[in-house]
CSV table of C-alpha atoms in Angstrom, one decimal:
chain,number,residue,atom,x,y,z
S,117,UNK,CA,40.2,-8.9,-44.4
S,118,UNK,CA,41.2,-8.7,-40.9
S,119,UNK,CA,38.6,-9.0,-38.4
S,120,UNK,CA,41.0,-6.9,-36.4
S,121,UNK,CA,40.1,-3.8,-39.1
S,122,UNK,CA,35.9,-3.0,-38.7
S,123,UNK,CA,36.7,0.4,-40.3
S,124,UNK,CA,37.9,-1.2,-43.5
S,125,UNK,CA,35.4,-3.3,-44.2
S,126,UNK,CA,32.9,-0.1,-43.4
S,127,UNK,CA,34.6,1.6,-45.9
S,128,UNK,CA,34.6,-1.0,-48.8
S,129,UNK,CA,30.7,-0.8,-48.0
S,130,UNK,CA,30.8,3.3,-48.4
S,131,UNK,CA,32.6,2.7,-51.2
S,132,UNK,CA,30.0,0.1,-52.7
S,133,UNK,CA,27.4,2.9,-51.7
S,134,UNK,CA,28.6,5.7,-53.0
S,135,UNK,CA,28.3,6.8,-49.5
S,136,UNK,CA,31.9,8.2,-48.8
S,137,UNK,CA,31.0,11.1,-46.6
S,138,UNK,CA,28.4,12.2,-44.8
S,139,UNK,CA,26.4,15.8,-45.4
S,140,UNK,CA,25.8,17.7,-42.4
S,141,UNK,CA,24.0,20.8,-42.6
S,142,UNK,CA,24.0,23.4,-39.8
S,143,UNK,CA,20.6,24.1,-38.7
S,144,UNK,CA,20.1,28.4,-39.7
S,145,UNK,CA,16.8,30.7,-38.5
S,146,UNK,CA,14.3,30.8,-40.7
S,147,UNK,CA,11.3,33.6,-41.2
S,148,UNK,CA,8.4,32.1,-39.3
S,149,UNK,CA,5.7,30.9,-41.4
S,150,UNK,CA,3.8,33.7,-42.0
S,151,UNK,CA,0.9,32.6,-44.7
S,152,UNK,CA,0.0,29.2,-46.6
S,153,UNK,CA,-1.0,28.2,-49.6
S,154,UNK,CA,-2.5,24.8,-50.6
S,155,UNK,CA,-4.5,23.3,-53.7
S,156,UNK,CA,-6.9,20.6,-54.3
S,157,UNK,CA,-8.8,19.1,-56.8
S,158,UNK,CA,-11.7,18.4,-55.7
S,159,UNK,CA,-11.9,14.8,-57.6
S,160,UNK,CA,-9.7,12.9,-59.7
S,161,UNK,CA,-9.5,14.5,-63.3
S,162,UNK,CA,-11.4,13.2,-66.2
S,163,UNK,CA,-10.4,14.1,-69.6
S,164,UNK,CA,-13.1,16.7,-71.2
S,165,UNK,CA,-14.6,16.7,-68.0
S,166,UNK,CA,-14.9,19.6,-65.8
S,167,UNK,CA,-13.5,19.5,-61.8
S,168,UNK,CA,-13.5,22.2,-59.2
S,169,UNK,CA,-9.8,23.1,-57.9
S,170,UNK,CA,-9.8,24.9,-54.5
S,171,UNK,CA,-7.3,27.1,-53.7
S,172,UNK,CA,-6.8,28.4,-49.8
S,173,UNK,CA,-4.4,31.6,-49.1
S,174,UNK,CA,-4.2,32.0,-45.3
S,175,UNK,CA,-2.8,35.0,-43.6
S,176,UNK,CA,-1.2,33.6,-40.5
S,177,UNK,CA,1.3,36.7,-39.6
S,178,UNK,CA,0.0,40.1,-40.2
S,179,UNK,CA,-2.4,40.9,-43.1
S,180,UNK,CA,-2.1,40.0,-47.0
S,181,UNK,CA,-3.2,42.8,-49.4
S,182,UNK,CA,-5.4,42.0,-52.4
S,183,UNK,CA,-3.9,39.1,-54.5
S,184,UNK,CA,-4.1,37.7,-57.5
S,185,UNK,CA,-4.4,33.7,-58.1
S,186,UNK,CA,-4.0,32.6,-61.5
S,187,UNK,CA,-2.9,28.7,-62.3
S,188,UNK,CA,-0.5,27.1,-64.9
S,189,UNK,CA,-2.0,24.7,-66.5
S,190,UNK,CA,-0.9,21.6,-68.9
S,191,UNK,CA,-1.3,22.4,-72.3
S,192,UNK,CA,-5.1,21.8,-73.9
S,193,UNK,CA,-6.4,22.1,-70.6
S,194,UNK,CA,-8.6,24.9,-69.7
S,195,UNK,CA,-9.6,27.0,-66.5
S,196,UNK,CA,-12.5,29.0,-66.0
S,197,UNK,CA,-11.8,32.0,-64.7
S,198,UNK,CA,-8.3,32.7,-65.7
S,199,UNK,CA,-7.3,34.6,-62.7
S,200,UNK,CA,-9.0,35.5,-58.9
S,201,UNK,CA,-8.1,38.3,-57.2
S,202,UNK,CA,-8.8,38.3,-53.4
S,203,UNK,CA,-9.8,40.5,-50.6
S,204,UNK,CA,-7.5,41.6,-48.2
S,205,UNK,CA,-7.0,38.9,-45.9
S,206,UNK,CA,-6.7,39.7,-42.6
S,207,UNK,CA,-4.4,38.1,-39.9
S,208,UNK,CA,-5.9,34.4,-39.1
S,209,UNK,CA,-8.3,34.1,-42.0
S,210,UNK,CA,-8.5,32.5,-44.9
S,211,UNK,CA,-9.6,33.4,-48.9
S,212,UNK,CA,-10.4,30.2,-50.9
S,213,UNK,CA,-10.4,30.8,-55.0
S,214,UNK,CA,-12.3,28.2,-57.3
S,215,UNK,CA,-11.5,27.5,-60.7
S,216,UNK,CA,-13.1,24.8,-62.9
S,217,UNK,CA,-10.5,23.2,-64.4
S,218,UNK,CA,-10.8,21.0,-68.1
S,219,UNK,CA,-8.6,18.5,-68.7
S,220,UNK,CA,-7.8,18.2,-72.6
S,221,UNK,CA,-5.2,15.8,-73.0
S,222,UNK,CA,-3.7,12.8,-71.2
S,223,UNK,CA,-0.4,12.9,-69.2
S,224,UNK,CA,1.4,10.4,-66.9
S,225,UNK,CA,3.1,12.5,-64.9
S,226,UNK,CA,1.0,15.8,-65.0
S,227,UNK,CA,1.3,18.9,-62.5
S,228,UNK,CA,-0.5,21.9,-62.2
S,229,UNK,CA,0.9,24.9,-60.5
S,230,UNK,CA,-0.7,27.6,-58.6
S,231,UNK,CA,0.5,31.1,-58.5
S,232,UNK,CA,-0.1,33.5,-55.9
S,233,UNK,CA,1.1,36.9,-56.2
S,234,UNK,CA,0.9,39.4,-53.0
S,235,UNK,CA,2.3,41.8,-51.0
S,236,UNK,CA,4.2,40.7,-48.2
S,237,UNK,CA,3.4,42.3,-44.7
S,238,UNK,CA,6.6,43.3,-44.2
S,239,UNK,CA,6.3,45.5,-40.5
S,240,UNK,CA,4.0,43.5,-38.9
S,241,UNK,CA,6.1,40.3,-39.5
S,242,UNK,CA,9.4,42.4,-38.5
S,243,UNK,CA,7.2,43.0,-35.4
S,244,UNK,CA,6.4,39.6,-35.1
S,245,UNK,CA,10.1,38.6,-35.4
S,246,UNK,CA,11.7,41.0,-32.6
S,247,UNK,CA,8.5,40.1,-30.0
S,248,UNK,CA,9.0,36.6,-30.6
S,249,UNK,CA,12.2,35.5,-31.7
S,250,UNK,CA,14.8,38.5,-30.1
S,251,UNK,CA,17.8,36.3,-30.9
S,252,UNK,CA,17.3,35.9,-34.4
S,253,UNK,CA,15.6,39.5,-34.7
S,254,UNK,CA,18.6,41.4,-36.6
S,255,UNK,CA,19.3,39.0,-39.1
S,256,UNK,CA,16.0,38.1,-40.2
S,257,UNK,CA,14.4,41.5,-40.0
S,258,UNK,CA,17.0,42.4,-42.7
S,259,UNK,CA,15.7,39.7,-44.6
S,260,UNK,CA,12.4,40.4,-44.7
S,261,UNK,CA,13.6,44.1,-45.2
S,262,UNK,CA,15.5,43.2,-48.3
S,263,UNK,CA,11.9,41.0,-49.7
S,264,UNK,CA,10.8,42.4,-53.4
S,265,UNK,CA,7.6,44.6,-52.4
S,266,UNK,CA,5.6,41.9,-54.5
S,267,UNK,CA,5.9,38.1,-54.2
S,268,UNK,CA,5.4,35.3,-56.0
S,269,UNK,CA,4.6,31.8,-54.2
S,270,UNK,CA,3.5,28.4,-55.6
S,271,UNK,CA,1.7,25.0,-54.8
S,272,UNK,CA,1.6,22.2,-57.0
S,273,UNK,CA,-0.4,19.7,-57.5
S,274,UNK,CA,0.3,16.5,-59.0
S,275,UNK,CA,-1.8,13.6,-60.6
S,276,UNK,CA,-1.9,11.1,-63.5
S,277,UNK,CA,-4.2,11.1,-66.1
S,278,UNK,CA,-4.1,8.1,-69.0
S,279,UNK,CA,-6.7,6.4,-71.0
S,280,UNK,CA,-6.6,3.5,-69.0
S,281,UNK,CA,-7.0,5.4,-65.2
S,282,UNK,CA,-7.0,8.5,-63.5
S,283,UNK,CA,-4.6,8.3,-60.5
S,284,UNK,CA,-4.8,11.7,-57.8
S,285,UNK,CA,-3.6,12.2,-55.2
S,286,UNK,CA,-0.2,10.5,-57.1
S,287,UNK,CA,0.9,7.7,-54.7
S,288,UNK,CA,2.7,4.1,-54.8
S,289,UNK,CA,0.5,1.8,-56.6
S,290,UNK,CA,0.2,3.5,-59.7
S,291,UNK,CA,0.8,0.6,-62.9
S,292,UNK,CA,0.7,2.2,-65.9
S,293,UNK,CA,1.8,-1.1,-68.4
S,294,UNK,CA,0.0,-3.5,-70.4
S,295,UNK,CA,0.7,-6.6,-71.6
S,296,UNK,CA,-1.4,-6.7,-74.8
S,297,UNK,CA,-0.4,-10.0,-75.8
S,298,UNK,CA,-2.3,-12.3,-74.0
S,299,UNK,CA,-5.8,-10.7,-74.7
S,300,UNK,CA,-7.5,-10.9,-78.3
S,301,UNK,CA,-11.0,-9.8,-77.4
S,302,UNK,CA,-11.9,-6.5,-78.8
S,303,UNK,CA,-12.1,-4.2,-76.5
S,304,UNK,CA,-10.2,-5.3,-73.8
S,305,UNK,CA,-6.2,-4.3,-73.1
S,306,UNK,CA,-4.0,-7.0,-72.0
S,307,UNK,CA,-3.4,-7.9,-67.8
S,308,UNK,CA,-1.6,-4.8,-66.1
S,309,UNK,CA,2.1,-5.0,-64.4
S,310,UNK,CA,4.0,-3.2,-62.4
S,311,UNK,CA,7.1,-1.4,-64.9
S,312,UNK,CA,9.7,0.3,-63.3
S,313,UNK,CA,10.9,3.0,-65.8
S,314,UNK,CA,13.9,4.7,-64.0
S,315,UNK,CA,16.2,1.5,-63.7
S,316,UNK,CA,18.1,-0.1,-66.6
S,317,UNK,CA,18.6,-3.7,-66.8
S,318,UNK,CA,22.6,-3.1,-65.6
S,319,UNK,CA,21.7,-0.6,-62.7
S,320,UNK,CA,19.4,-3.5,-61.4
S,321,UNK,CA,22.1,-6.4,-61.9
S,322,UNK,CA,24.3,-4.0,-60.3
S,323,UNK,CA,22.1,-3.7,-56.9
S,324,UNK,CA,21.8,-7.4,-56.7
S,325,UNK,CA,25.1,-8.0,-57.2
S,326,UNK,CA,26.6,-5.7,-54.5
S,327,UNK,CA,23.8,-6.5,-51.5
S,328,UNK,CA,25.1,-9.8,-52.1
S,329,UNK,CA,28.5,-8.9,-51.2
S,330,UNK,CA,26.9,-7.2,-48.0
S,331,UNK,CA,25.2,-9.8,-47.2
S,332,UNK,CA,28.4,-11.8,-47.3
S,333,UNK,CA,30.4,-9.8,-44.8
S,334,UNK,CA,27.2,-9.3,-43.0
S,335,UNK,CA,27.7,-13.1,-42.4
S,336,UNK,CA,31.2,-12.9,-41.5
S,337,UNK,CA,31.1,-10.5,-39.4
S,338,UNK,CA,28.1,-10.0,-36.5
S,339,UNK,CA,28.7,-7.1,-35.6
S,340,UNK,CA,29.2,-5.2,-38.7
S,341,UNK,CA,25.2,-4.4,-39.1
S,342,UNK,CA,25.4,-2.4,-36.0
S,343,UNK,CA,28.3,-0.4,-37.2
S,344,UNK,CA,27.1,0.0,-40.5
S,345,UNK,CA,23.9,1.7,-39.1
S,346,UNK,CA,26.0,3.7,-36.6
S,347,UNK,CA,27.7,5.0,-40.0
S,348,UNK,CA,24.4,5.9,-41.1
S,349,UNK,CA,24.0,3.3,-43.9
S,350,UNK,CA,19.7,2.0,-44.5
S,351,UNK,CA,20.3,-1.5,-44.8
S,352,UNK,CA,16.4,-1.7,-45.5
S,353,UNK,CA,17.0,0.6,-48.4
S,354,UNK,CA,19.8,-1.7,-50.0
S,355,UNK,CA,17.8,-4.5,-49.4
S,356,UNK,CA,14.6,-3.2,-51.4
S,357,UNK,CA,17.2,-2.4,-53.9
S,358,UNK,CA,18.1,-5.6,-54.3
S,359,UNK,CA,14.1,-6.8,-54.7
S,360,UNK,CA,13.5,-4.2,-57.2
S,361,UNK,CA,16.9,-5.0,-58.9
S,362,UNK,CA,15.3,-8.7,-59.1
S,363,UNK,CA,12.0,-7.7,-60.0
S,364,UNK,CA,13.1,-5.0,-62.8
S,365,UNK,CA,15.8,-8.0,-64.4
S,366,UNK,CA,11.8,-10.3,-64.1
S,367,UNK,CA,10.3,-7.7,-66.3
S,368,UNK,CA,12.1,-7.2,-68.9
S,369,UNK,CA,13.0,-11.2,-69.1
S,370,UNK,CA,9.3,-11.8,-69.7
S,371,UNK,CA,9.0,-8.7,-72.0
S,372,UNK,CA,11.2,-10.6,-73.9
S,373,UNK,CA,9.7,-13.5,-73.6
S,374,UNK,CA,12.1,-15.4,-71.9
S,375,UNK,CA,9.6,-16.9,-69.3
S,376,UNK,CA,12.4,-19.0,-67.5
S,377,UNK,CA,14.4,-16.9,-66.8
S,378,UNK,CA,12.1,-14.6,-65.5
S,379,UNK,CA,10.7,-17.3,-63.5
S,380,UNK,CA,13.7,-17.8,-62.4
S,381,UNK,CA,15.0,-14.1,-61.4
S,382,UNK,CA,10.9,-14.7,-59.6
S,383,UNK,CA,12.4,-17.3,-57.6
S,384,UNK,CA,14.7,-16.0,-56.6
S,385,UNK,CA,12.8,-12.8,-55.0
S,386,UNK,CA,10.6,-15.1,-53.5
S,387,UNK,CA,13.9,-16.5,-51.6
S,388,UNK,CA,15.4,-13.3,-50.5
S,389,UNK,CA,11.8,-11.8,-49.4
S,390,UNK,CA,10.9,-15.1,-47.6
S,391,UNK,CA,13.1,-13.9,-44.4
S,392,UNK,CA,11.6,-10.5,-44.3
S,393,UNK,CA,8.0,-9.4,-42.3
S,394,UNK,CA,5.0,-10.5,-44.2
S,395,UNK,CA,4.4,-6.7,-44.3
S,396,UNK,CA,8.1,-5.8,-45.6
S,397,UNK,CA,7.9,-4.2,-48.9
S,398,UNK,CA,4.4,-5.3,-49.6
S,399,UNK,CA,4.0,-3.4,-53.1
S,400,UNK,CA,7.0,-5.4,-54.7
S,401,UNK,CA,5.7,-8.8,-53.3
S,402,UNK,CA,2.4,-8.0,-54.9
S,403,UNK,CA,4.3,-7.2,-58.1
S,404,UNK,CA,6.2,-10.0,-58.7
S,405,UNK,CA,3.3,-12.2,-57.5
S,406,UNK,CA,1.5,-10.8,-60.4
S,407,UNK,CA,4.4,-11.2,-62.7
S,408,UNK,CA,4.7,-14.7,-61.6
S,409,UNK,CA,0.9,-15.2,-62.4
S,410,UNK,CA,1.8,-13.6,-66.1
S,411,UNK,CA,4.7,-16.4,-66.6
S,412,UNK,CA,2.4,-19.2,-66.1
S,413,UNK,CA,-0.1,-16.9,-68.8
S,414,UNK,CA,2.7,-16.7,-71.2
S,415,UNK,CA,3.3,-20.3,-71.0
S,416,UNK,CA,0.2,-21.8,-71.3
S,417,UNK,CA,-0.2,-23.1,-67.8
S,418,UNK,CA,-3.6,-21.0,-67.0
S,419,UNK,CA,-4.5,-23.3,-64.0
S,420,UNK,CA,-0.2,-22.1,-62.5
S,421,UNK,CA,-1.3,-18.4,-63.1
S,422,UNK,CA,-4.8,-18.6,-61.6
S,423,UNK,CA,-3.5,-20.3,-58.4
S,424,UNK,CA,-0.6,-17.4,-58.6
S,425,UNK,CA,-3.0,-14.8,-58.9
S,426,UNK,CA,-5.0,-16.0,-55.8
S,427,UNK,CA,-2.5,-16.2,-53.7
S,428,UNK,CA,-0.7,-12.7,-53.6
S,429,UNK,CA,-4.7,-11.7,-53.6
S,430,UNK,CA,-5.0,-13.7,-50.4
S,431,UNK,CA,-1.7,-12.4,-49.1
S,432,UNK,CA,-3.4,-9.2,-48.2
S,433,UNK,CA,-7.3,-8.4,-50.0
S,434,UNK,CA,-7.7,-4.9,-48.7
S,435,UNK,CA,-4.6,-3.6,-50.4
S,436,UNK,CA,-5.3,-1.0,-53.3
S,437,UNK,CA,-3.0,-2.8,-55.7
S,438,UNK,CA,-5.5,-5.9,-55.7
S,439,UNK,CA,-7.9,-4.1,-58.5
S,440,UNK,CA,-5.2,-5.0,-61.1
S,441,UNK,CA,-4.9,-9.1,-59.5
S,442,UNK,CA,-8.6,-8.9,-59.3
S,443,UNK,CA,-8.9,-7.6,-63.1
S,444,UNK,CA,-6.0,-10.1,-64.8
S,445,UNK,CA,-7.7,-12.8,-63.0
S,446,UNK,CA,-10.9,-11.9,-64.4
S,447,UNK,CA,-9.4,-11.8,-68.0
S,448,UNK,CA,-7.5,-15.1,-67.3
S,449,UNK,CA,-11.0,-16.2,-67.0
S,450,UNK,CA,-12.7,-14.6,-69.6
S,451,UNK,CA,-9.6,-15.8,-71.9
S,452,UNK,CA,-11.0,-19.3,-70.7
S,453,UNK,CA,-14.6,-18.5,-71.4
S,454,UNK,CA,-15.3,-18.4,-67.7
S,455,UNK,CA,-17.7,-14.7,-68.1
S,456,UNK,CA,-19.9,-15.5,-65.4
S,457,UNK,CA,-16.3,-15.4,-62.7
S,458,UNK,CA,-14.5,-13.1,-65.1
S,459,UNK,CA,-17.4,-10.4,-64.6
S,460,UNK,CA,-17.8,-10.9,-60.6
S,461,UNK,CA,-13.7,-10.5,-60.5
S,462,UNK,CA,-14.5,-7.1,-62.4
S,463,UNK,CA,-17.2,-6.0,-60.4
S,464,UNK,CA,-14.7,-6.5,-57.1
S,465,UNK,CA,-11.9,-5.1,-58.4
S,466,UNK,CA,-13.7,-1.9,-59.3
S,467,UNK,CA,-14.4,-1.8,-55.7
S,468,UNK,CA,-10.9,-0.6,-54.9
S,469,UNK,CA,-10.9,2.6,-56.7
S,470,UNK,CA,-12.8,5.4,-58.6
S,471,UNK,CA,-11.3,6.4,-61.9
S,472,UNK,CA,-10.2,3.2,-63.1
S,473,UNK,CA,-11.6,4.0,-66.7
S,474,UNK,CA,-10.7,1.0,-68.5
S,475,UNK,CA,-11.8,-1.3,-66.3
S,476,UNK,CA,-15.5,0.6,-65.8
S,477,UNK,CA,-15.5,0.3,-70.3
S,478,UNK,CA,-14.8,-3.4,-70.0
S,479,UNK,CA,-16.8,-4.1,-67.3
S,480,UNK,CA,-19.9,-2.6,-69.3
S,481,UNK,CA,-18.5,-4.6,-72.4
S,482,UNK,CA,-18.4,-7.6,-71.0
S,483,UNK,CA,-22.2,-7.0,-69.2
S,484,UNK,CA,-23.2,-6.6,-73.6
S,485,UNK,CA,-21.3,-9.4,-74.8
């Protein structure tokens, strides 16, 4: 490739991107905000336990008329009462709704959705609209205009519920897998890993594969980084690609208990991460540090995984993702009949996070035993 050609090589990287175009959209008026509706649970859901769920209607242009809140719930799960029906809510002020909600069955990816239905205050927003925004006034006031008389508007919320942990607000270090085994004790579920269930074994090959070809005319050429970026390619998205690509092919290498070579796919994560920030995709290096301590498990080599365990502990202790480190080391131990460390790793890890279920059962079984 001639270095006399940057756009070429730009475009082989679009092509390897699936980034051939770019989408521009043209920025269009919108109808001001006019009211808002937001949901909370109050605490993170328990199955067959009750939780308050708030919901706040605010009239921020002109006044809502009576409305009716009602929420759509998973199925088993049960709301008490079944539907609220507010006050007129004047300009500025605010109507909050309670429901106790009941969780009756377990879901790892569960949503429930709040509907609102009102009456939208048509002339006083038009009003709004032509004092405020003259421009715009003619084409939005014939939006509003052409508005059902009733509408419908939602919020969501989303959480996880399992046996094992409750998880809400939903965020990023959420490990739902469970290696059952290298734990026999009664009682007790295997050490938890990270499982990334959207990318295939060949997707994640295939993202390896390709940042190393960017990395090689990254090399070749100095400048090509800047003109990538100008071309509105996230190199720091291609290169966590490449991580997770190397951590997913990890996973399912020791799921198939082929330790070395998930070792090895470890190593060589730990060699592409190496020149990042210590801070860089902090949730993957914890990940594969934990998978590198479950290698040395698998094999035998308990005093390997212990060390491994400490060390992406030590990397950062305040970080949420350390109850599951602090728990597989405490089973490590308790798999070596170490109860007195096994039960003080428990006891810290439970430190990180309410709702952690399983680990508050084995914590108490352990305490019996």
């Amino acid at each position: 490739m001639s270095a006399r050609c940057p756009e070429c090589k730009i475009s082989i990287i679009f092509a390897f991107f699936l980034l051939c175009s770019l989408q521009l959209t043209a920025a269009t008026a919108q109808v001001p905000e006019w009211f808002r509706l937001t949901a909370e649970l109050t605490s993170a859901p328990e199955l067959n336990q009750a939780v308050d769920l708030r919901v706040n209607l605010q009239a921020i242009i002109g006044q809502i008329a009576s409305s009716q809140i009602r929420l759509i719930l998973p199925e088993a799960w049960k709301t008490d009462p079944e539907q609220i029906h507010s006050k007129n809510i004047k300009e500025g002020e605010t109507f909050q709704a309670v429901f106790k909600v009941t969780p009756g069955s377990y879901l790892s990816q569960g949503s429930i959705v709040v509907e609102a239905v009102f009456q939208a205050p048509k002339g006083e927003l038009i009003t709004y609209i032509g004092r405020e925004m003259p421009e715009q006034a003619a084409d939005l006031s014939e939006t509003v205009r052409n508005w059902p008389d009733e509408t419908k508007r939602y919020a969501d919320i989303s959480f996880a519920l399992t046996p094992e942990e409750t998880f809400y607000p939903v965020s990023g270090d959420m490990w739902l897998s469970y290696d059952d085994r290298l734990v026999s004790q009664k009682g007790f579920r295997g050490p938890a890993f990270y499982e990334d269930p959207l990318i295939t074994a060949h997707q994640a090959q295939t993202d390896v594969e390709m940042f190393s070809k960017l990395e090689g005319y990254l090399k070749a050429d100095q400048e090509l980084l800047a003109n990538l970026k100008d071309s509105g390619i996230d190199i720091n998205r291609k290169r966590y690609d490449q991580l997770n690509g190397l951590y997913v092919l990890a996973v399912k290498a020791y799921l198939d208990n082929s330790l070395d070579i998930a070792g090895n796919f470890v190593e060589q994560f730990d060699n592409a991460v190496k020149s990042e920030q210590a801070s860089a995709f902090e949730n993957l290096r914890i990940a594969a540090g934990n998978i590198k301590g479950l290698i040395y498990w698998g094999k035998g080599q308990r005093r390997l995984a212990e060390d491994a365990f400490k060390k992406i502990f030590y990397s950062n202790r305040k970080h949420p993702l350390q109850r599951y480190i602090l728990r597989n080391l405490g089973l490590l131990m308790f798999a070596g009949g170490d109860r007195a460390t096994a039960a003080e790793m428990f006891r810290l890890a439970r430190g990180f996070k309410d709702g952690y279920t399983l680990l508050e059962n084995e914590s108490e079984l352990l305490g019996k035993n």
